[in-house]
Amino acid sequence: MTNPDTPVSKAQPVSTDAVHPRPESLTDLFWSFTWLALQGFGGVLAVVQRELVEKKKWLTREEFVEDWAVAQILPGPNVVNLSLMIGDRYFGLRGALVALAGMLAFPMLIVLVVATIFAGISDSPGVQGALRGMGAVAAGLITATGLKLAGALKANVMGASVCWAFAAITFVAIALLRVPLAWVLVSVGGLACVWAYRQLARVRTVESSE
């Protein structure tokens, strides 16, 4: 029999940090993005996905796909936009600035040094061939990462088949028809937003009826 004088323990809420790792500090955030940036030669999408989703687990695959989509449509480099979003999410404005500094500080120094060296050898056939080879590798890394993240589309509110259809239309428009990116974003992206909004409204209607 329970003693009425004994305080009843209440269930404590489970900390989201226990199930979703996050940067330990601003210093951790800075060096994490610095290390990420120093690996990002060309195929930066593959590096970002591996570091943030697979290693550090700061984002799930679904969260990464959504955040990366937003980062792509914003002005500026995708990975810089993503760093600002993640830094702000965990530490506010300070985090956004620290993540941005991590992305740009050391890579900027390296680029200045490499540009100085490259200016004297840019016409070399060997250097030009190496650059073409690195471009092919970068394209392969981006393609492989895209296929790896495709599983996240199963949980997308639009439905996997519709997502693949939009992806195919985007590929044909940009790669084959050479439609300017801005027009693709406005037209295909606009249709995708309308469809997603419609599906979300349907989900909310079903949930409210239950």
Short mmCIF file of C-alpha atoms in Angstrom, two decimals:
data_model
loop_
_atom_site.label_atom_id
_atom_site.label_comp_id
_atom_site.label_asym_id
_atom_site.label_seq_id
_atom_site.Cartn_x
_atom_site.Cartn_y
_atom_site.Cartn_z
CA MET A 1 0.00 0.00 0.00
CA THR A 2 1.36 3.41 -0.94
CA ASN A 3 2.20 5.80 1.87
CA PRO A 4 0.37 9.09 1.19
CA ASP A 5 3.30 11.02 2.66
CA THR A 6 5.71 9.54 0.13
CA PRO A 7 6.19 11.87 -2.82
CA VAL A 8 5.11 10.36 -6.08
CA SER A 9 7.86 10.50 -8.69
CA LYS A 10 6.81 11.99 -11.98
CA ALA A 11 8.05 10.69 -15.28
CA GLN A 12 10.83 12.89 -16.50
CA PRO A 13 10.74 13.97 -20.13
CA VAL A 14 13.32 12.31 -22.31
CA SER A 15 15.98 14.75 -23.42
CA THR A 16 16.08 15.12 -27.16
CA ASP A 17 19.86 15.39 -26.94
CA ALA A 18 19.96 11.80 -25.67
CA VAL A 19 18.45 10.56 -28.92
CA HIS A 20 19.67 13.29 -31.25
CA PRO A 21 23.35 14.27 -30.83
CA ARG A 22 24.24 17.94 -31.16
CA PRO A 23 27.42 20.06 -31.14
CA GLU A 24 28.92 20.09 -27.64
CA SER A 25 30.04 23.71 -27.83
CA LEU A 26 30.80 26.56 -30.19
CA THR A 27 34.35 25.27 -30.41
CA ASP A 28 33.10 21.84 -31.45
CA LEU A 29 30.87 23.50 -34.04
CA PHE A 30 33.76 25.57 -35.44
CA TRP A 31 36.23 22.70 -35.81
CA SER A 32 33.58 20.34 -37.15
CA PHE A 33 32.76 22.68 -40.00
CA THR A 34 36.42 23.50 -40.52
CA TRP A 35 37.21 19.80 -40.96
CA LEU A 36 34.19 19.43 -43.21
CA ALA A 37 35.26 22.36 -45.37
CA LEU A 38 38.84 21.08 -45.71
CA GLN A 39 37.50 17.83 -47.18
CA GLY A 40 35.08 19.46 -49.59
CA PHE A 41 37.03 19.52 -52.84
CA GLY A 42 34.30 19.38 -55.47
CA GLY A 43 32.06 16.61 -54.12
CA VAL A 44 31.05 18.57 -51.05
CA LEU A 45 27.59 17.00 -50.85
CA ALA A 46 29.08 13.58 -50.19
CA VAL A 47 31.35 14.97 -47.47
CA VAL A 48 28.57 16.92 -45.76
CA GLN A 49 26.22 13.95 -45.75
CA ARG A 50 28.85 11.60 -44.34
CA GLU A 51 30.02 13.97 -41.61
CA LEU A 52 26.68 15.37 -40.42
CA VAL A 53 24.41 12.34 -40.92
CA GLU A 54 26.55 9.22 -40.66
CA LYS A 55 29.36 10.25 -38.30
CA LYS A 56 28.11 13.01 -36.02
CA LYS A 57 24.39 12.21 -36.45
CA TRP A 58 23.42 15.83 -35.97
CA LEU A 59 20.79 15.30 -38.67
CA THR A 60 18.73 12.34 -39.79
CA ARG A 61 18.61 11.50 -43.49
CA GLU A 62 15.16 13.06 -43.74
CA GLU A 63 16.26 16.24 -41.96
CA PHE A 64 19.34 16.48 -44.15
CA VAL A 65 17.31 16.17 -47.35
CA GLU A 66 14.91 18.89 -46.20
CA ASP A 67 17.65 21.26 -44.98
CA TRP A 68 19.75 20.70 -48.10
CA ALA A 69 16.75 21.49 -50.29
CA VAL A 70 16.29 24.81 -48.48
CA ALA A 71 20.04 25.53 -48.68
CA GLN A 72 19.97 24.96 -52.45
CA ILE A 73 17.24 27.49 -53.20
CA LEU A 74 18.78 30.21 -51.03
CA PRO A 75 21.33 32.58 -52.60
CA GLY A 76 24.95 31.60 -52.06
CA PRO A 77 26.87 28.32 -51.74
CA ASN A 78 24.71 25.42 -50.56
CA VAL A 79 27.01 24.17 -47.83
CA VAL A 80 27.52 27.69 -46.45
CA ASN A 81 23.76 28.14 -46.21
CA LEU A 82 23.50 24.77 -44.46
CA SER A 83 26.21 25.70 -41.96
CA LEU A 84 24.35 28.89 -41.08
CA MET A 85 21.11 26.94 -40.59
CA ILE A 86 22.69 24.32 -38.33
CA GLY A 87 24.69 26.84 -36.30
CA ASP A 88 21.60 28.97 -35.73
CA ARG A 89 19.52 25.92 -34.79
CA TYR A 90 21.78 24.95 -31.89
CA PHE A 91 23.35 28.24 -30.72
CA GLY A 92 21.40 31.04 -32.36
CA LEU A 93 23.18 33.91 -34.10
CA ARG A 94 26.52 33.09 -32.42
CA GLY A 95 26.32 29.55 -33.74
CA ALA A 96 25.53 30.72 -37.25
CA LEU A 97 28.56 33.04 -37.27
CA VAL A 98 30.87 30.42 -35.76
CA ALA A 99 29.77 27.77 -38.27
CA LEU A 100 30.29 30.26 -41.09
CA ALA A 101 33.77 31.08 -39.79
CA GLY A 102 34.60 27.38 -39.67
CA MET A 103 33.48 26.95 -43.27
CA LEU A 104 35.47 29.89 -44.63
CA ALA A 105 38.56 30.68 -42.52
CA PHE A 106 41.06 27.91 -43.33
CA PRO A 107 39.71 27.11 -46.83
CA MET A 108 40.12 30.79 -47.78
CA LEU A 109 43.77 30.70 -46.77
CA ILE A 110 44.33 27.50 -48.74
CA VAL A 111 42.57 28.90 -51.81
CA LEU A 112 44.77 32.01 -51.76
CA VAL A 113 47.93 29.89 -51.56
CA VAL A 114 46.78 27.46 -54.25
CA ALA A 115 45.67 30.31 -56.54
CA THR A 116 49.11 31.87 -56.25
CA ILE A 117 50.79 28.58 -57.16
CA PHE A 118 48.25 27.65 -59.84
CA ALA A 119 48.70 30.96 -61.68
CA GLY A 120 52.11 29.82 -62.89
CA ILE A 121 51.15 26.30 -64.00
CA SER A 122 47.54 26.69 -65.17
CA ASP A 123 48.50 26.19 -68.84
CA SER A 124 50.21 22.88 -68.18
CA PRO A 125 48.46 19.95 -69.96
CA GLY A 126 49.09 17.76 -66.93
CA VAL A 127 47.34 20.19 -64.59
CA GLN A 128 44.37 20.58 -66.94
CA GLY A 129 44.03 16.81 -67.20
CA ALA A 130 44.13 16.47 -63.40
CA LEU A 131 41.35 19.04 -63.05
CA ARG A 132 39.18 17.17 -65.55
CA GLY A 133 39.77 13.95 -63.63
CA MET A 134 38.82 15.56 -60.32
CA GLY A 135 35.65 16.90 -61.94
CA ALA A 136 34.61 13.38 -62.96
CA VAL A 137 35.26 12.08 -59.43
CA ALA A 138 33.25 14.93 -57.92
CA ALA A 139 30.31 14.14 -60.19
CA GLY A 140 30.49 10.49 -59.15
CA LEU A 141 30.52 11.41 -55.45
CA ILE A 142 27.45 13.62 -55.84
CA THR A 143 25.58 10.91 -57.77
CA ALA A 144 26.44 8.23 -55.21
CA THR A 145 25.31 10.43 -52.33
CA GLY A 146 22.05 11.22 -54.09
CA LEU A 147 21.32 7.51 -54.48
CA LYS A 148 22.21 6.92 -50.82
CA LEU A 149 19.76 9.58 -49.68
CA ALA A 150 16.99 8.37 -51.98
CA GLY A 151 15.65 6.13 -49.22
CA ALA A 152 14.55 9.23 -47.32
CA LEU A 153 11.94 9.89 -50.03
CA LYS A 154 9.85 6.99 -48.73
CA ALA A 155 8.83 9.10 -45.73
CA ASN A 156 8.26 12.26 -47.78
CA VAL A 157 4.72 13.59 -47.57
CA MET A 158 4.52 13.93 -51.36
CA GLY A 159 5.07 10.21 -51.89
CA ALA A 160 8.12 8.48 -53.33
CA SER A 161 6.69 8.12 -56.86
CA VAL A 162 5.85 11.83 -57.09
CA CYS A 163 9.32 12.75 -55.76
CA TRP A 164 10.97 10.61 -58.42
CA ALA A 165 8.75 12.17 -61.08
CA PHE A 166 9.78 15.68 -60.05
CA ALA A 167 13.43 14.60 -59.96
CA ALA A 168 13.18 13.19 -63.49
CA ILE A 169 11.48 16.34 -64.80
CA THR A 170 14.19 18.50 -63.19
CA PHE A 171 16.96 16.38 -64.72
CA VAL A 172 15.45 16.54 -68.20
CA ALA A 173 14.85 20.28 -67.94
CA ILE A 174 18.35 21.15 -66.77
CA ALA A 175 20.62 18.47 -68.24
CA LEU A 176 18.91 17.85 -71.59
CA LEU A 177 16.79 20.89 -72.42
CA ARG A 178 19.20 23.39 -70.84
CA VAL A 179 16.40 25.34 -69.18
CA PRO A 180 17.79 28.10 -66.90
CA LEU A 181 17.86 27.08 -63.25
CA ALA A 182 15.72 30.02 -62.14
CA TRP A 183 12.86 28.94 -64.42
CA VAL A 184 13.11 25.35 -63.19
CA LEU A 185 12.94 26.49 -59.58
CA VAL A 186 9.91 28.68 -60.24
CA SER A 187 7.98 26.18 -62.34
CA VAL A 188 8.87 22.69 -61.13
CA GLY A 189 9.67 23.87 -57.62
CA GLY A 190 6.42 25.78 -57.45
CA LEU A 191 4.41 22.73 -58.52
CA ALA A 192 6.22 20.60 -55.93
CA CYS A 193 5.41 23.13 -53.19
CA VAL A 194 1.74 23.20 -54.18
CA TRP A 195 1.54 19.40 -54.18
CA ALA A 196 3.33 19.14 -50.82
CA TYR A 197 1.01 21.75 -49.29
CA ARG A 198 -2.00 19.81 -50.58
CA GLN A 199 -0.71 16.56 -49.13
CA LEU A 200 0.05 18.16 -45.77
CA ALA A 201 -3.48 19.58 -45.64
CA ARG A 202 -4.86 16.12 -46.35
CA VAL A 203 -2.74 14.60 -43.56
CA ARG A 204 -3.91 17.24 -41.10
CA THR A 205 -7.55 16.59 -42.07
CA VAL A 206 -7.15 12.86 -41.48
CA GLU A 207 -5.42 13.43 -38.12
CA SER A 208 -8.09 15.90 -36.94
CA SER A 209 -10.87 13.47 -37.86
CA GLU A 210 -9.27 10.77 -35.74
#
